[in-house]
Short mmCIF file of C-alpha atoms and ligand atoms in Angstrom, two decimals:
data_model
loop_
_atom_site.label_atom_id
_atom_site.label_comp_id
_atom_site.label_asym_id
_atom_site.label_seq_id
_atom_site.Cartn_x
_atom_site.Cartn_y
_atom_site.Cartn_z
CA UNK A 1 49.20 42.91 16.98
CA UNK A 2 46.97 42.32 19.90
CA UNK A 3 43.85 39.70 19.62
CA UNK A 4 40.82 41.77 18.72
CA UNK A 5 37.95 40.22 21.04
CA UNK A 6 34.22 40.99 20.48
CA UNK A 7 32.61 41.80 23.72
CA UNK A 8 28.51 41.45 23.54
CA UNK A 9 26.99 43.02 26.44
CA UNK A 10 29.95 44.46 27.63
CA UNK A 11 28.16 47.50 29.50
CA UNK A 12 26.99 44.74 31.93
CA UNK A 13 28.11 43.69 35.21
CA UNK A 14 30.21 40.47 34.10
CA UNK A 15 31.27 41.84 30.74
CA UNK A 16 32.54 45.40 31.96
CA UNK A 17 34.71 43.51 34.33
CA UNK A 18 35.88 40.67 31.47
CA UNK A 19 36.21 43.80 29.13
CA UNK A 20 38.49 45.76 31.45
CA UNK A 21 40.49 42.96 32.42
CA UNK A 22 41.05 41.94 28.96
CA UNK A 23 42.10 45.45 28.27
CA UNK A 24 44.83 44.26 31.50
CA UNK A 25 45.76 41.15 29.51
CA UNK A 26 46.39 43.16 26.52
CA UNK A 27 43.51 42.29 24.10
CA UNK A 28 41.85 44.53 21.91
CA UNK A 29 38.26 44.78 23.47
CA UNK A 30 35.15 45.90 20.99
CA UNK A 31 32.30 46.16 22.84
CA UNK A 32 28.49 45.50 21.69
CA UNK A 33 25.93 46.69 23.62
CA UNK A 34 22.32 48.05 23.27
CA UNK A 35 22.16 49.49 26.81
CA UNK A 36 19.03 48.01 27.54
CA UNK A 37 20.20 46.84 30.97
CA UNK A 38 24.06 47.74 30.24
CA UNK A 39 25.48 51.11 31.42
CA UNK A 40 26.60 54.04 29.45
CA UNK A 41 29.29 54.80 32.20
CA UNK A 42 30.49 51.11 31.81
CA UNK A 43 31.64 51.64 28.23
CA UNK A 44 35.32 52.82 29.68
CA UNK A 45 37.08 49.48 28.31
CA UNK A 46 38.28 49.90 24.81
CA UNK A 47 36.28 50.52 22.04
CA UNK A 48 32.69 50.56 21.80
CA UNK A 49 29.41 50.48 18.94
CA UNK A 50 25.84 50.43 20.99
CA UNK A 51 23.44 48.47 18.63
CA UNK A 52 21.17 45.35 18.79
CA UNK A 53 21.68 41.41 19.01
CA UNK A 54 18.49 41.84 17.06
CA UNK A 55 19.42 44.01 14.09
CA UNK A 56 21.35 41.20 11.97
CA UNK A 57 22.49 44.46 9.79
CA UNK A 58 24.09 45.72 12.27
CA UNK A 59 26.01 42.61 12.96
CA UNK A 60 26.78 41.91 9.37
CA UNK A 61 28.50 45.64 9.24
CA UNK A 62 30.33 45.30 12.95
CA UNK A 63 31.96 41.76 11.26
CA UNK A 64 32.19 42.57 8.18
CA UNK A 65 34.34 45.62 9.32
CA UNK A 66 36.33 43.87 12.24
CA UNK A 67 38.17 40.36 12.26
CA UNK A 68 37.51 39.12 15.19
CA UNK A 69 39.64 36.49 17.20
CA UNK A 70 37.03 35.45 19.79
CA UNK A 71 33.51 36.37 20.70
CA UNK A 72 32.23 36.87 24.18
CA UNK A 73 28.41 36.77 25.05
CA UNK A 74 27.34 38.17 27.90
CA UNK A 75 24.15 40.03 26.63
CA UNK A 76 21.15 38.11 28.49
CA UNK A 77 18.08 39.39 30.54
CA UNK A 78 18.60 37.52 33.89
CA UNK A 79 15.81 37.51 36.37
CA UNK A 80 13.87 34.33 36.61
CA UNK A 81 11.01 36.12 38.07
CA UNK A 82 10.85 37.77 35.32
CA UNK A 83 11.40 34.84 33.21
CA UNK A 84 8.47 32.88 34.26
CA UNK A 85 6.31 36.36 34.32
CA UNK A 86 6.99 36.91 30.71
CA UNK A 87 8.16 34.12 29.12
CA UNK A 88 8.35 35.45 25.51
CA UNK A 89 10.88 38.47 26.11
CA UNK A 90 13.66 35.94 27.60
CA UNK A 91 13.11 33.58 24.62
CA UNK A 92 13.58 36.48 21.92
CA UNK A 93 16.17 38.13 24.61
CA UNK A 94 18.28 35.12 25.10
CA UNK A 95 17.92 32.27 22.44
CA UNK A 96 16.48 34.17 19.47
CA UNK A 97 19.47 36.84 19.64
CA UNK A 98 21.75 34.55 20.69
CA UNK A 99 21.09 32.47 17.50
CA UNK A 100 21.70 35.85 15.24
CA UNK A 101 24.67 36.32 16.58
CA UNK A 102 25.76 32.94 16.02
CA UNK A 103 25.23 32.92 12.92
CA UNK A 104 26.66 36.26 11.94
CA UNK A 105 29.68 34.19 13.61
CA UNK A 106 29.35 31.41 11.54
CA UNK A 107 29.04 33.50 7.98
CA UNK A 108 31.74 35.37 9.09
CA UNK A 109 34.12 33.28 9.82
CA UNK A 110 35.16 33.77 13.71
CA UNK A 111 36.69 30.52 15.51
CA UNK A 112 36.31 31.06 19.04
CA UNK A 113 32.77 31.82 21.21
CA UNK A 114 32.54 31.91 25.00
CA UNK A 115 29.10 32.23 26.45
CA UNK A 116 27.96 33.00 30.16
CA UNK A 117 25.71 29.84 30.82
CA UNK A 118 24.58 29.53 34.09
CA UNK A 119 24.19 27.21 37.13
CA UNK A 120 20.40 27.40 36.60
CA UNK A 121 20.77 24.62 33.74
CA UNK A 122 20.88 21.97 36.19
CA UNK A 123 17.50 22.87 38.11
CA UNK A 124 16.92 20.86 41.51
CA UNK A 125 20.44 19.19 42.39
CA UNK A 126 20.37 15.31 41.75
CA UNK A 127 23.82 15.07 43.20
CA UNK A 128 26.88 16.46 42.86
CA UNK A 129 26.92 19.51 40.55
CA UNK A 130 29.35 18.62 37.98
CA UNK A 131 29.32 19.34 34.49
CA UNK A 132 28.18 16.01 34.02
CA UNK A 133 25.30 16.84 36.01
CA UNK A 134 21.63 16.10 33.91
CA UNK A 135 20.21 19.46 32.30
CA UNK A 136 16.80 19.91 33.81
CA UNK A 137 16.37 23.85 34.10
CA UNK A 138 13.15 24.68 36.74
CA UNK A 139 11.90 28.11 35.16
CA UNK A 140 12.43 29.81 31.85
CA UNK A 141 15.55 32.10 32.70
CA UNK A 142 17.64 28.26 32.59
CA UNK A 143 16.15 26.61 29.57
CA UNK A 144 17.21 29.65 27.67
CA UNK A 145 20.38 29.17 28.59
CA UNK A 146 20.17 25.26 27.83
CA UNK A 147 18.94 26.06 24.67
CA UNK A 148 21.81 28.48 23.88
CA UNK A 149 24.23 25.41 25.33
CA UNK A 150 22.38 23.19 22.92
CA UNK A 151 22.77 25.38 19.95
CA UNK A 152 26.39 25.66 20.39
CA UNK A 153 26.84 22.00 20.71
CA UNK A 154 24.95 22.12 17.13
CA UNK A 155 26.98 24.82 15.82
CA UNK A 156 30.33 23.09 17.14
CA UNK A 157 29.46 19.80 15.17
CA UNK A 158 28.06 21.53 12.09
CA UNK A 159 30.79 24.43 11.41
CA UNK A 160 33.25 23.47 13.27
CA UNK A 161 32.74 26.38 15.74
CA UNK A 162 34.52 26.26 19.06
CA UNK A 163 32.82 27.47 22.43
CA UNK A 164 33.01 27.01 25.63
CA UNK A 165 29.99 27.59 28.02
CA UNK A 166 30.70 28.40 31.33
CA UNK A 167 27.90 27.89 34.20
CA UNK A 168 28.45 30.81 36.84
CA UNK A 169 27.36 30.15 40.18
CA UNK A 170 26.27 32.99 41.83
CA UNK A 171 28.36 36.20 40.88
CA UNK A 172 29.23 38.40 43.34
CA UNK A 173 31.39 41.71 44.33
CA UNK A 174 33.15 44.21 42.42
CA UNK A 175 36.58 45.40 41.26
CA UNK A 176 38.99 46.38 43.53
CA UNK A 177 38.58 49.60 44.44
CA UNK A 178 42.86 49.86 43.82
CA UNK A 179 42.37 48.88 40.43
CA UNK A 180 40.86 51.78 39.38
CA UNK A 181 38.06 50.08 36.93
CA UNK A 182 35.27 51.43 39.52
CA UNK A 183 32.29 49.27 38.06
CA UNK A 184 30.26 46.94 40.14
CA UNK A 185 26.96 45.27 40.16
CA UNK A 186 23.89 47.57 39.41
CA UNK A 187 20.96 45.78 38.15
CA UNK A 188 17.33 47.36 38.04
CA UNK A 189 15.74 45.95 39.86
CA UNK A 190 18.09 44.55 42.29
CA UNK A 191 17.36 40.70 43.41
CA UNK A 192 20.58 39.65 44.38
CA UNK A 193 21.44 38.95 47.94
CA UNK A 194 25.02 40.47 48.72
CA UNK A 195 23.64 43.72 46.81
CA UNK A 196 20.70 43.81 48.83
CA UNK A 197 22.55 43.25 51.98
CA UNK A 198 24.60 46.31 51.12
CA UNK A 199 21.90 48.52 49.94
CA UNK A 200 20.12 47.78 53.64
CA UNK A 201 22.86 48.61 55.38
CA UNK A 202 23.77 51.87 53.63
CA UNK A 203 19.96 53.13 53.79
CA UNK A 204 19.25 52.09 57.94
CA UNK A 205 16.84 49.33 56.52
CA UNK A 206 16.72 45.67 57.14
CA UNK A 207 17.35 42.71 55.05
CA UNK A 208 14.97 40.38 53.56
CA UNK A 209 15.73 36.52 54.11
CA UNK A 210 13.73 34.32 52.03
CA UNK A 211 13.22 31.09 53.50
CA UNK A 212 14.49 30.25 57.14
CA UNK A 213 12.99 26.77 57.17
CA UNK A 214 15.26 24.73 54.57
CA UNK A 215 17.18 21.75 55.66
CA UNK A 216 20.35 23.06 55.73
CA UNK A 217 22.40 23.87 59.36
CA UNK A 218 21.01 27.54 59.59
CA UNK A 219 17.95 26.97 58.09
CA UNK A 220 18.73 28.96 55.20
CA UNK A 221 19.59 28.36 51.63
CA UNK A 222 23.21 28.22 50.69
CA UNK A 223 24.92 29.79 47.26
CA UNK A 224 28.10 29.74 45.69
CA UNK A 225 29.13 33.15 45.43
CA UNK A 226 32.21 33.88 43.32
CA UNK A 227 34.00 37.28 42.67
CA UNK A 228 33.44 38.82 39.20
CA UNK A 229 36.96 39.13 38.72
CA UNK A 230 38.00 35.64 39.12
CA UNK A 231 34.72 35.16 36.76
CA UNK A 232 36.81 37.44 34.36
CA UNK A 233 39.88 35.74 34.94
CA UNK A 234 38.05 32.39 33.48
CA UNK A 235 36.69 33.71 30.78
CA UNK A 236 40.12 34.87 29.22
CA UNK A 237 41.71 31.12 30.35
CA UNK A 238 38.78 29.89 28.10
CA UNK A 239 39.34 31.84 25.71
CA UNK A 240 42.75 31.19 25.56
CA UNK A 241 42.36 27.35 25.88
CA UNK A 242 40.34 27.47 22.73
CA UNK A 243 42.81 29.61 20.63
CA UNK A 244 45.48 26.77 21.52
CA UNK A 245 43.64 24.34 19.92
CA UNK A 246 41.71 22.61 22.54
CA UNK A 247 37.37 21.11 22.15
CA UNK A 248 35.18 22.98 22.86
CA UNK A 249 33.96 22.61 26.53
CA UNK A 250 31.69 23.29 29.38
CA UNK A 251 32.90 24.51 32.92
CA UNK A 252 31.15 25.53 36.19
CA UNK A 253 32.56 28.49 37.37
CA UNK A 254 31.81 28.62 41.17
CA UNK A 255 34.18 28.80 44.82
CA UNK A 256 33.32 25.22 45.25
CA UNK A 257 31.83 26.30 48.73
CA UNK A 258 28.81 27.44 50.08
CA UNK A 259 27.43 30.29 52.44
CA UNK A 260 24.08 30.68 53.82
CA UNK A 261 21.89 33.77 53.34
CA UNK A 262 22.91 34.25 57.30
CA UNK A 263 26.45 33.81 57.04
CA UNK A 264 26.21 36.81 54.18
CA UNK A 265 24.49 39.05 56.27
CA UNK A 266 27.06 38.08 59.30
CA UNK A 267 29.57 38.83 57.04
CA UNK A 268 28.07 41.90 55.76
CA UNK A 269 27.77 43.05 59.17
CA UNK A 270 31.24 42.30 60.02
CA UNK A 271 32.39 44.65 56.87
CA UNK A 272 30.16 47.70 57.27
CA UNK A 273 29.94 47.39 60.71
CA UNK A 274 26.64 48.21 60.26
CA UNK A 275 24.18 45.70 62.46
CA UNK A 276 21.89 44.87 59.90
CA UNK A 277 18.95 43.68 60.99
CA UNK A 278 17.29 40.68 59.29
CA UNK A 279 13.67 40.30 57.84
CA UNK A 280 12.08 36.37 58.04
CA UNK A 281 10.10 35.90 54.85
CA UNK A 282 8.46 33.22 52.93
CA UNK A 283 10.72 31.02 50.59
CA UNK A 284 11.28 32.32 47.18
CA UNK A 285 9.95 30.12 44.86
CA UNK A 286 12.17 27.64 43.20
CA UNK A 287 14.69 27.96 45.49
CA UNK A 288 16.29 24.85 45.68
CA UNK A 289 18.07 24.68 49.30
CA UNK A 290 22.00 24.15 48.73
CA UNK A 291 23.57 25.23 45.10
CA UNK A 292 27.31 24.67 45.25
CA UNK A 293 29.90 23.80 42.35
CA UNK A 294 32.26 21.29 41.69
CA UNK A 295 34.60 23.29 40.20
CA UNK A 296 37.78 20.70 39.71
CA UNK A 297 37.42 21.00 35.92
CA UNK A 298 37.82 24.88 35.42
CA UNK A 299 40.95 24.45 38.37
CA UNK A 300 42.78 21.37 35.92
CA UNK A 301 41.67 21.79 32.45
CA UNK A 302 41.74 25.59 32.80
CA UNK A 303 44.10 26.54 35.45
CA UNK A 304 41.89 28.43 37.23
CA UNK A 305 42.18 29.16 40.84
CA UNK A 306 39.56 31.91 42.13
CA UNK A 307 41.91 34.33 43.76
CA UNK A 308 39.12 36.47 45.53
CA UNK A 309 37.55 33.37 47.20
CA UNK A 310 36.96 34.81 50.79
CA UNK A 311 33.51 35.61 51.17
CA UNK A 312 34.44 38.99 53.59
CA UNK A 313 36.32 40.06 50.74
CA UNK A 314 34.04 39.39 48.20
CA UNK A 315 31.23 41.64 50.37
CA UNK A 316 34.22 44.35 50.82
CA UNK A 317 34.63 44.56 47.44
CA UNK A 318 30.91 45.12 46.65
CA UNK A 319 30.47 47.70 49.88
CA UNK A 320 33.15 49.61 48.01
CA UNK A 321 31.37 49.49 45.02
CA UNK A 322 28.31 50.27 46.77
CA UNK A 323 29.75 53.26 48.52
CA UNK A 324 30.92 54.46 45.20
CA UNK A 325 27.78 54.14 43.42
CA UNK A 326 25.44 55.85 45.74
CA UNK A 327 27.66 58.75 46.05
CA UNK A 328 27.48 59.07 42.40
CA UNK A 329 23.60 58.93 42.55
CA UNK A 330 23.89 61.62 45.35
CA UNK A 331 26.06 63.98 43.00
CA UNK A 332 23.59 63.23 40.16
CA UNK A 333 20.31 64.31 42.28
CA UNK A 334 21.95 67.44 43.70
N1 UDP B 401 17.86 35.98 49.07
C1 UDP B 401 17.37 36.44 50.28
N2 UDP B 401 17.02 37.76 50.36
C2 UDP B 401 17.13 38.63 49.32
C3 UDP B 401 17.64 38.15 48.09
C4 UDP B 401 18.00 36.82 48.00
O1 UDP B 401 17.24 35.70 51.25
O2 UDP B 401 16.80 39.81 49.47
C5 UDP B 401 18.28 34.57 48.97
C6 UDP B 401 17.65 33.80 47.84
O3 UDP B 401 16.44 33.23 48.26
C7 UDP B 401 18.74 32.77 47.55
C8 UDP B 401 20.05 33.49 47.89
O4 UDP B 401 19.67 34.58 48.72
O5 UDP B 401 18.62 31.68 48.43
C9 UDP B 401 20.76 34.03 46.67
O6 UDP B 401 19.82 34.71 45.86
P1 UDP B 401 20.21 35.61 44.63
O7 UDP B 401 18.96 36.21 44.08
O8 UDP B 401 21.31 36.54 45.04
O9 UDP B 401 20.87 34.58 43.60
P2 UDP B 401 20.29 33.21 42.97
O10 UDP B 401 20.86 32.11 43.83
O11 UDP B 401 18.82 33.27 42.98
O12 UDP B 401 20.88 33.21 41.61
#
């Protein structure tokens, strides 16, 4: 019988992908979503109950009525704007929900727990971003997910839970449009470079670029971006890691490389053909100038290889998605 596989926030951008390609893989996907920034349309990937990280009821009856091999937990509010802004919400959204569902987990008995961690643990760079690299998040959105990382390491030693928390870089593009899955990156509001880009392009506008005075060769700040479907990919290699026995673990999950906010736009250029014009602003604050993963551990100890790791591709992909998603917005105003 196939491996059921509890998918929280699965309506979102990184779980809809991990739930449809775990559908691929041949899992049973259930997934757990309250739609507050999920989407309906999203819930195309095996079975689905909307309710609430908060409503420990409502996780008692979802595990009490499924055995679940693994759990994956997506479900987090991520803009660190926002974070810093309004503090409380991202505590309750992502440490105070997170810690319900781990402990439905724990009274009910389920082995296995991967949770979507995030590069912003490590703050300011100190050196080489390995996992070994000190925790020392610069803005609210990162200590939640510390404190989740924390928790689990807790959990782990107490239960005997196994997890594995894997830092994304910065997640980028969409599924191919040949594959069918047609779901891509929507958030509201949209913050995120490559999306952005797009959006500017598709509308006649320009694109903003925060911060043209860093010390890096452009003068621009320079991200890891890495394609939600090799994000997927690493999630189920986690997954199945853990379910052969193996500690729990952390791994970045980034290219390894880096791209400036100009070399996006170039290369968002070069795939619409669209010549977007760029937009000098002020930094961003807490932009640190260069994020980029060392990703060795994910490629050895999980034998991962991101398969989508040309950035052109990765900004096809998401024009695709783009293209797709405003004509459905079209169709839905008419
Ligand atoms: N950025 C930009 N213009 C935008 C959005 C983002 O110049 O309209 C920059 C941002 O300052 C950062 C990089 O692009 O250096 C990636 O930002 P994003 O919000 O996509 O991801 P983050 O790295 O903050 O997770």
């Amino acid at each position: 019988m196939a491996k059921r596989i509890l998918v929280v926030g699965g309506a979102g951008y990184i779980g809809a992908h991990t739930a449809f390609a775990l559908g691929r893989a041949g899992y049973d996907a259930l997934v757990f979503d309250n739609l507050s920034t999920g989407r309906r349309e999203f819930l195309r990937f095996g079975r689905h109950i909307i309710g609430d990280l908060a409503d420990r009821g409502a996780l008692d009856d979802l595990f009490s009525e499924n055995a679940f091999d693994a759990v994956m937990h997506f479900a987090s509010r991520i803009n660190v704007g926002e974070s810093v802004a309004d503090p409380g919400k991202y505590y309750r959204a992502n440490v105070a929900d997170s810690l319900n569902l781990l402990e439905a987990v724990r009274d009910h008995g389920v082995k296995h727990f991967i949770f979507s961690s995030s590069a912003a643990v490590y703050g300011l760079p100190q050196g080489p971003l390995t996992e070994g690299h000190p925790f020392s998040p610069i803005n609210p959105y990162g200590k939640t997910k510390a404190a989740v990382e924390w928790m689990l390491a807790d959990f782990s030693a107490a239960y005997g839970l196994k997890y594995c928390a894997l830092r994304y870089f910065n997640a980028a593009g969409a599924a191919p449009v040949a594959s069918g899955a047609k779901i891509g990156e929507m958030h509201e509001p949209e913050t995120h470079l490559i999306p952005l880009v797009l959006q500017a392009a598709r509308k006649g506008e320009s694109a903003t670029v925060f911060g043209t005075d860093y010390s890096t060769p452009d003068g621009t700040c320079i991200r890891d971006y890495i394609h939600v479907c090799d994000l997927a990919e690493a999630h189920i290699l986690a997954m199945q890691r853990l379910m052969s026995g193996e500690q729990s673990a952390a791994f970045n999950l980034g290219g390894g490389r880096g791209f400036s906010v100009r070399e996006v736009i170039e290369a968002a250029r070069r795939v619409t053909e669209i010549n977007v014009a760029m937009r000098e602003a002020p930094r961003r604050p807490g932009d640190p100038d260069t994020l980029v993963s060392v990703n060795a551990k994910a490629r050895t100890e999980l034998g991962w290889e991101p398969r989508y790791a040309d950035l052109e591709y990765i900004v096809r992909t998401a024009w695709d998605w783009e293209r797709e998603r405003s004509r459905s917005l079209t169709f839905e105003q008419s």
